[in-house]
Amino acid sequence: MSKKSDQVVKVLERIKPRWPLPTPVKDLNLLEHGMLAVLLRHFDQRKAEAAIAALKKGYADWNEMRVAQTQEVAAQMLGLGRRAPRSDVDPVLAAARDVREFLQEVFQKTHGLELEFLREDLSASSKLVQQMPHLGLASGGFLLWLAGDRQLPVHAAMVRVLDRLGLVTRAGLAKKARDVVGPLVPEGSELRFVQILGEVADRWCDTRKPVCWDCPLREDCPFGKKVAQEHKVQLERMEAQRKRDEAKRLVFEKKEAEKRKKEAERLAKKAAIDNAKLEKSRARQAAIDAKKRALEDAKQKKQAELAKKRALAEKAKADAAKKAAIKAKSAAKKQAKSGKKR
Ligand code: SF4
């Protein structure tokens, strides 16, 4: 066994597929095998086959199912007719949604609901399958394997993964891809090889943005090591930048706190000065008011004294007039008496 074949064996051992692939069923066409692959994400093979049989019975054609409500598809899948309470269909709703979305994806990509044409041109078919993310490349590879009479299908995503792993070189591979890839695959593991490579392409090995740091193959993948290293450097840079930003933020916050403290002190000082001024002005005003009141009191006292004096003078004047009148009366009496004597 060559070193590359050893590496392929390691790859097949290291990747655990999320879902099993179906066992091909004699009476199902390629579209229905696609549905079976999708349903195996929720059920075992026996239940998935039973679900397809029930759906076939429930709908006149697949287009009728494609445009039906998910709840109805779920009810049909369980053989409950078109209407069933939500609680009865809840356990299979996710499967119904998935299989309906698969039909929708096929319809959008092919404007029809059959995939038998995949058998005609495997190269074009592999391109189409790569544009069906809901189906995915693991299940899509299974359909290509069926379409090509169980020969190893080689698609661009598979070549991309193998190239990055250092197992093939992409340059000039397009036409004779199967001749180059075929010898790497352990005999009898073709379908598993297709599934695992599809799984890697679907989950980690994206054309533009591979997530090598999460990929289980990165230790043995030259491209992945490079990307993972770059990612690590990028993370370190981001962390360093984050620390710089944090330090800047702390300095800024410290400055702002100092600024706020100074401003508070300035305002407190100003308030104290304003208060003192206000107190001083109030005291000055109180002194002026007191002085005014004292002057007013003195004036009133003086006026009272003057009035008293004036009253005393009036009284003295009246007393003098009274005395003069008494005196005049007495003089007149004396004069009258003296006139009588004569
Ligand atoms: S490590 Fe990266 S490049 Fe290598 S197979 Fe995984 S995702 Fe692809």
Short mmCIF file of C-alpha atoms and ligand atoms in Angstrom, two decimals:
data_model
loop_
_atom_site.label_atom_id
_atom_site.label_comp_id
_atom_site.label_asym_id
_atom_site.label_seq_id
_atom_site.Cartn_x
_atom_site.Cartn_y
_atom_site.Cartn_z
CA MET A 1 0.00 0.00 0.00
CA SER A 2 1.39 3.42 -0.98
CA LYS A 3 1.89 6.22 1.49
CA LYS A 4 -1.00 8.12 -0.09
CA SER A 5 -3.33 5.15 0.19
CA ASP A 6 -2.33 4.90 3.87
CA GLN A 7 -3.27 8.50 4.29
CA VAL A 8 -6.65 7.89 2.63
CA VAL A 9 -7.31 5.04 5.09
CA LYS A 10 -6.49 7.42 7.95
CA VAL A 11 -8.91 9.99 6.52
CA LEU A 12 -11.68 7.41 6.28
CA GLU A 13 -11.07 6.37 9.88
CA ARG A 14 -10.82 9.86 11.29
CA ILE A 15 -14.03 11.37 9.88
CA LYS A 16 -17.29 10.26 11.42
CA PRO A 17 -20.17 11.06 9.06
CA ARG A 18 -23.16 12.81 10.64
CA TRP A 19 -25.65 10.53 8.95
CA PRO A 20 -25.54 7.08 7.34
CA LEU A 21 -25.99 6.67 3.60
CA PRO A 22 -28.98 4.67 2.40
CA THR A 23 -28.80 1.14 1.18
CA PRO A 24 -29.95 1.41 -2.46
CA VAL A 25 -33.56 0.29 -2.99
CA LYS A 26 -34.46 -1.44 -6.26
CA ASP A 27 -37.74 0.36 -6.94
CA LEU A 28 -36.68 3.88 -6.10
CA ASN A 29 -35.46 6.35 -8.72
CA LEU A 30 -32.62 8.84 -8.16
CA LEU A 31 -34.89 11.59 -6.80
CA GLU A 32 -36.39 9.13 -4.33
CA HIS A 33 -32.93 7.94 -3.31
CA GLY A 34 -32.14 11.59 -2.59
CA MET A 35 -35.27 11.75 -0.42
CA LEU A 36 -34.20 8.54 1.29
CA ALA A 37 -30.77 10.02 2.04
CA VAL A 38 -32.41 13.12 3.57
CA LEU A 39 -34.87 11.05 5.61
CA LEU A 40 -32.00 8.96 7.01
CA ARG A 41 -30.99 12.11 8.88
CA HIS A 42 -34.07 11.47 11.02
CA PHE A 43 -35.05 7.79 10.71
CA ASP A 44 -33.48 4.41 10.17
CA GLN A 45 -33.60 2.85 6.69
CA ARG A 46 -36.80 0.88 7.32
CA LYS A 47 -38.74 3.92 8.58
CA ALA A 48 -37.35 6.14 5.83
CA GLU A 49 -38.48 3.66 3.16
CA ALA A 50 -41.93 3.41 4.82
CA ALA A 51 -42.17 7.24 4.86
CA ILE A 52 -41.45 7.40 1.12
CA ALA A 53 -44.02 4.69 0.41
CA ALA A 54 -46.64 6.62 2.45
CA LEU A 55 -45.80 9.89 0.66
CA LYS A 56 -46.07 8.21 -2.73
CA LYS A 57 -49.49 6.97 -1.75
CA GLY A 58 -50.57 10.35 -0.35
CA TYR A 59 -49.64 12.52 -3.32
CA ALA A 60 -50.41 12.29 -7.01
CA ASP A 61 -46.85 13.44 -7.80
CA TRP A 62 -43.84 14.95 -6.03
CA ASN A 63 -44.74 18.44 -7.12
CA GLU A 64 -47.99 18.20 -5.15
CA MET A 65 -45.94 17.35 -2.09
CA ARG A 66 -43.40 20.11 -2.81
CA VAL A 67 -46.12 22.78 -2.58
CA ALA A 68 -47.90 21.24 0.43
CA GLN A 69 -47.63 22.50 4.01
CA THR A 70 -45.00 20.80 6.16
CA GLN A 71 -47.61 19.68 8.69
CA GLU A 72 -49.60 18.02 5.92
CA VAL A 73 -46.47 16.29 4.56
CA ALA A 74 -45.76 15.03 8.07
CA ALA A 75 -49.31 13.67 8.37
CA GLN A 76 -49.04 11.95 4.99
CA MET A 77 -45.70 10.52 5.99
CA LEU A 78 -47.37 8.87 8.97
CA GLY A 79 -50.29 7.64 6.83
CA LEU A 80 -52.75 9.95 8.67
CA GLY A 81 -54.15 11.61 5.55
CA ARG A 82 -53.88 15.31 4.81
CA ARG A 83 -54.98 16.61 8.21
CA ALA A 84 -53.76 15.51 11.59
CA PRO A 85 -53.38 17.33 14.93
CA ARG A 86 -50.05 19.03 15.37
CA SER A 87 -49.27 16.93 18.45
CA ASP A 88 -49.61 13.74 16.35
CA VAL A 89 -47.16 14.88 13.67
CA ASP A 90 -44.69 16.77 15.87
CA PRO A 91 -42.13 13.91 16.03
CA VAL A 92 -41.75 13.83 12.21
CA LEU A 93 -42.11 17.54 11.42
CA ALA A 94 -38.36 18.11 11.05
CA ALA A 95 -38.07 15.15 8.64
CA ALA A 96 -41.06 16.41 6.63
CA ARG A 97 -39.52 19.90 6.42
CA ASP A 98 -36.16 18.46 5.35
CA VAL A 99 -37.52 16.22 2.60
CA ARG A 100 -39.79 18.99 1.31
CA GLU A 101 -36.84 21.40 1.22
CA PHE A 102 -34.88 18.82 -0.74
CA LEU A 103 -37.66 18.70 -3.38
CA GLN A 104 -37.70 22.49 -3.40
CA GLU A 105 -33.95 22.60 -3.96
CA VAL A 106 -34.16 20.09 -6.84
CA PHE A 107 -37.00 22.10 -8.39
CA GLN A 108 -35.12 25.38 -8.12
CA LYS A 109 -31.94 23.94 -9.67
CA THR A 110 -33.51 21.79 -12.39
CA HIS A 111 -37.00 23.26 -12.94
CA GLY A 112 -38.35 19.75 -12.58
CA LEU A 113 -38.70 16.94 -10.10
CA GLU A 114 -36.71 14.04 -11.46
CA LEU A 115 -33.01 13.33 -11.45
CA GLU A 116 -32.67 10.47 -13.93
CA PHE A 117 -30.82 12.80 -16.28
CA LEU A 118 -27.87 12.63 -13.85
CA ARG A 119 -27.01 9.31 -15.50
CA GLU A 120 -26.42 10.99 -18.86
CA ASP A 121 -23.50 13.30 -18.18
CA LEU A 122 -21.70 12.62 -14.91
CA SER A 123 -19.42 15.61 -15.24
CA ALA A 124 -22.39 18.03 -15.59
CA SER A 125 -24.23 16.11 -12.88
CA SER A 126 -21.38 16.54 -10.41
CA LYS A 127 -21.48 20.30 -11.06
CA LEU A 128 -25.22 20.35 -10.35
CA VAL A 129 -24.90 18.32 -7.15
CA GLN A 130 -22.31 20.77 -5.87
CA GLN A 131 -24.91 23.51 -6.11
CA MET A 132 -27.31 21.72 -3.79
CA PRO A 133 -26.23 22.52 -0.24
CA HIS A 134 -29.38 21.08 1.33
CA LEU A 135 -28.64 17.70 -0.20
CA GLY A 136 -24.95 18.13 0.59
CA LEU A 137 -21.97 16.50 -1.05
CA ALA A 138 -22.02 13.35 1.08
CA SER A 139 -25.57 12.50 -0.07
CA GLY A 140 -24.95 14.08 -3.48
CA GLY A 141 -21.92 11.84 -3.97
CA PHE A 142 -24.15 8.87 -3.18
CA LEU A 143 -26.57 9.92 -5.98
CA LEU A 144 -23.65 10.36 -8.39
CA TRP A 145 -22.37 6.93 -7.43
CA LEU A 146 -25.81 5.46 -8.24
CA ALA A 147 -26.09 7.50 -11.45
CA GLY A 148 -22.69 6.26 -12.62
CA ASP A 149 -23.55 2.59 -12.08
CA ARG A 150 -21.62 2.47 -8.81
CA GLN A 151 -18.42 3.79 -10.27
CA LEU A 152 -16.39 6.19 -8.19
CA PRO A 153 -17.71 9.70 -8.87
CA VAL A 154 -15.07 12.41 -8.77
CA HIS A 155 -16.25 15.98 -8.38
CA ALA A 156 -14.42 19.26 -8.04
CA ALA A 157 -15.00 19.55 -4.29
CA MET A 158 -13.52 16.06 -3.78
CA VAL A 159 -10.49 17.00 -5.87
CA ARG A 160 -10.14 20.24 -3.88
CA VAL A 161 -10.03 18.31 -0.59
CA LEU A 162 -7.60 15.73 -1.96
CA ASP A 163 -5.41 18.46 -3.42
CA ARG A 164 -5.30 20.33 -0.12
CA LEU A 165 -4.49 17.09 1.67
CA GLY A 166 -1.56 16.66 -0.73
CA LEU A 167 -3.01 13.44 -2.21
CA VAL A 168 -3.45 14.73 -5.78
CA THR A 169 -2.56 17.86 -7.67
CA ARG A 170 -5.39 19.72 -9.30
CA ALA A 171 -3.49 20.93 -12.37
CA GLY A 172 -4.61 19.04 -15.48
CA LEU A 173 -6.65 16.59 -13.41
CA ALA A 174 -10.12 17.43 -14.77
CA LYS A 175 -10.38 14.82 -17.53
CA LYS A 176 -8.55 11.89 -15.98
CA ALA A 177 -9.53 12.61 -12.40
CA ARG A 178 -10.95 9.14 -11.81
CA ASP A 179 -7.73 7.52 -13.07
CA VAL A 180 -5.72 9.49 -10.53
CA VAL A 181 -8.13 9.33 -7.59
CA GLY A 182 -9.32 5.73 -8.14
CA PRO A 183 -6.04 3.99 -7.14
CA LEU A 184 -6.02 5.89 -3.84
CA VAL A 185 -9.31 4.35 -2.71
CA PRO A 186 -9.20 1.07 -0.78
CA GLU A 187 -11.09 -1.60 -2.67
CA GLY A 188 -14.72 -1.86 -1.56
CA SER A 189 -14.60 1.54 0.20
CA GLU A 190 -15.59 3.64 -2.81
CA LEU A 191 -18.94 4.73 -1.41
CA ARG A 192 -17.51 5.46 2.01
CA PHE A 193 -14.71 7.41 0.32
CA VAL A 194 -17.31 9.49 -1.58
CA GLN A 195 -19.31 10.05 1.59
CA ILE A 196 -16.33 11.05 3.75
CA LEU A 197 -14.80 13.37 1.17
CA GLY A 198 -18.25 14.95 0.66
CA GLU A 199 -18.60 15.31 4.43
CA VAL A 200 -15.23 17.07 4.70
CA ALA A 201 -16.11 19.39 1.82
CA ASP A 202 -19.55 20.13 3.31
CA ARG A 203 -18.43 20.78 6.86
CA TRP A 204 -14.93 22.26 6.74
CA CYS A 205 -13.23 22.40 3.38
CA ASP A 206 -15.07 25.31 1.80
CA THR A 207 -13.65 26.65 -1.47
CA ARG A 208 -13.01 30.15 -0.18
CA LYS A 209 -13.17 29.92 3.58
CA PRO A 210 -12.04 26.51 4.83
CA VAL A 211 -12.29 26.18 8.61
CA CYS A 212 -9.13 24.12 8.94
CA TRP A 213 -8.71 24.92 12.64
CA ASP A 214 -11.86 22.85 13.29
CA CYS A 215 -11.16 20.12 10.73
CA PRO A 216 -10.14 16.72 12.16
CA LEU A 217 -7.68 16.30 9.24
CA ARG A 218 -5.61 19.43 9.84
CA GLU A 219 -2.65 17.57 11.44
CA ASP A 220 -2.07 15.61 8.21
CA CYS A 221 -3.07 18.34 5.78
CA PRO A 222 -0.35 20.67 4.44
CA PHE A 223 -2.87 23.25 3.29
CA GLY A 224 -4.81 22.95 6.54
CA LYS A 225 -1.65 23.39 8.63
CA LYS A 226 -0.88 26.57 6.74
CA VAL A 227 -4.43 27.90 7.10
CA ALA A 228 -4.60 26.87 10.75
CA GLN A 229 -1.24 28.59 11.38
CA GLU A 230 -2.45 31.74 9.60
CA HIS A 231 -5.65 31.57 11.59
CA LYS A 232 -3.64 31.22 14.80
CA VAL A 233 -1.50 34.22 13.85
CA GLN A 234 -4.63 36.14 12.98
CA LEU A 235 -6.21 35.22 16.32
CA GLU A 236 -3.01 36.27 18.11
CA ARG A 237 -3.01 39.55 16.19
CA MET A 238 -6.67 40.07 17.04
CA GLU A 239 -5.94 39.27 20.68
CA ALA A 240 -3.00 41.69 20.71
CA GLN A 241 -5.18 44.32 19.08
CA ARG A 242 -7.92 43.60 21.60
CA LYS A 243 -5.43 44.08 24.44
CA ARG A 244 -4.18 47.33 22.89
CA ASP A 245 -7.76 48.54 22.51
CA GLU A 246 -8.49 47.51 26.09
CA ALA A 247 -5.41 49.38 27.36
CA LYS A 248 -6.44 52.43 25.33
CA ARG A 249 -9.93 52.17 26.71
CA LEU A 250 -8.62 52.00 30.28
CA VAL A 251 -6.36 55.05 29.74
CA PHE A 252 -9.25 56.91 28.16
CA GLU A 253 -11.60 55.94 31.00
CA LYS A 254 -8.96 57.01 33.57
CA LYS A 255 -8.56 60.36 31.85
CA GLU A 256 -12.29 60.79 31.65
CA ALA A 257 -12.65 59.93 35.36
CA GLU A 258 -9.93 62.47 36.22
CA LYS A 259 -11.64 65.02 34.01
CA ARG A 260 -14.96 64.34 35.70
CA LYS A 261 -13.32 64.55 39.13
CA LYS A 262 -11.67 67.89 38.29
CA GLU A 263 -14.90 69.22 36.90
CA ALA A 264 -16.76 68.13 40.03
CA GLU A 265 -14.12 69.81 42.19
CA ARG A 266 -14.29 72.97 40.11
CA LEU A 267 -18.07 73.03 40.35
CA ALA A 268 -17.94 72.40 44.14
CA LYS A 269 -15.40 75.23 44.55
CA LYS A 270 -17.51 77.56 42.45
CA ALA A 271 -20.62 76.62 44.44
CA ALA A 272 -18.74 77.34 47.71
CA ILE A 273 -17.60 80.74 46.41
CA ASP A 274 -21.10 81.53 45.16
CA ASN A 275 -22.55 80.48 48.52
CA ALA A 276 -20.06 82.64 50.44
CA LYS A 277 -20.87 85.58 48.15
CA LEU A 278 -24.55 85.00 48.67
CA GLU A 279 -24.14 84.81 52.47
CA LYS A 280 -22.04 87.99 52.45
CA SER A 281 -24.57 89.81 50.32
CA ARG A 282 -27.41 88.59 52.55
CA ALA A 283 -25.52 89.81 55.67
CA ARG A 284 -24.85 93.18 54.01
CA GLN A 285 -28.50 93.52 53.10
CA ALA A 286 -29.54 92.54 56.64
CA ALA A 287 -27.22 95.24 58.09
CA ILE A 288 -28.65 97.86 55.69
CA ASP A 289 -32.19 96.80 56.60
CA ALA A 290 -31.38 96.97 60.34
CA LYS A 291 -29.84 100.44 59.92
CA LYS A 292 -32.90 101.58 57.96
CA ARG A 293 -35.19 100.21 60.67
CA ALA A 294 -33.13 102.01 63.42
CA LEU A 295 -33.31 105.32 61.49
CA GLU A 296 -37.03 104.87 61.02
CA ASP A 297 -37.46 104.14 64.76
CA ALA A 298 -35.43 107.25 65.69
CA LYS A 299 -37.47 109.38 63.30
CA GLN A 300 -40.72 108.11 64.75
CA LYS A 301 -39.41 108.74 68.30
CA LYS A 302 -38.42 112.30 67.39
CA GLN A 303 -41.82 112.94 65.81
CA ALA A 304 -43.52 111.61 68.97
CA GLU A 305 -41.42 113.91 71.15
CA LEU A 306 -42.22 116.90 68.92
CA ALA A 307 -45.93 116.08 69.11
CA LYS A 308 -45.66 115.83 72.91
CA LYS A 309 -43.86 119.19 73.10
CA ARG A 310 -46.44 120.73 70.81
CA ALA A 311 -49.25 119.44 73.03
CA LEU A 312 -47.51 120.79 76.16
CA ALA A 313 -47.07 124.19 74.47
CA GLU A 314 -50.74 124.21 73.46
CA LYS A 315 -51.70 123.34 77.01
CA ALA A 316 -49.44 126.10 78.48
CA LYS A 317 -50.95 128.55 75.99
CA ALA A 318 -54.49 127.53 77.01
CA ASP A 319 -53.54 127.79 80.72
CA ALA A 320 -52.10 131.30 80.15
CA ALA A 321 -55.28 132.37 78.28
CA LYS A 322 -57.37 130.92 81.08
CA LYS A 323 -55.26 132.76 83.69
CA ALA A 324 -55.52 136.05 81.67
CA ALA A 325 -59.30 135.64 81.40
CA ILE A 326 -59.56 135.06 85.18
CA LYS A 327 -57.29 138.05 85.79
CA ALA A 328 -59.37 140.26 83.41
CA LYS A 329 -62.56 139.09 85.07
CA SER A 330 -61.16 139.87 88.53
CA ALA A 331 -59.96 143.30 87.34
CA ALA A 332 -63.38 144.00 85.86
CA LYS A 333 -65.01 143.03 89.18
CA LYS A 334 -62.64 145.26 91.12
CA GLN A 335 -63.40 148.17 88.75
CA ALA A 336 -67.11 147.66 89.09
CA LYS A 337 -66.84 147.62 92.89
CA SER A 338 -64.81 150.86 92.91
CA GLY A 339 -67.38 152.55 90.60
CA LYS A 340 -70.23 151.78 93.06
CA LYS A 341 -68.29 153.24 96.05
CA ARG A 342 -67.90 156.58 94.31
S1 SF4 B 1 -7.52 20.81 7.08
FE1 SF4 B 1 -8.43 22.43 5.87
S2 SF4 B 1 -7.70 22.15 3.82
FE2 SF4 B 1 -7.31 20.27 4.94
S3 SF4 B 1 -9.06 19.01 4.53
FE3 SF4 B 1 -9.47 20.05 6.42
S4 SF4 B 1 -10.57 21.89 5.83
FE4 SF4 B 1 -9.63 21.05 3.98
#
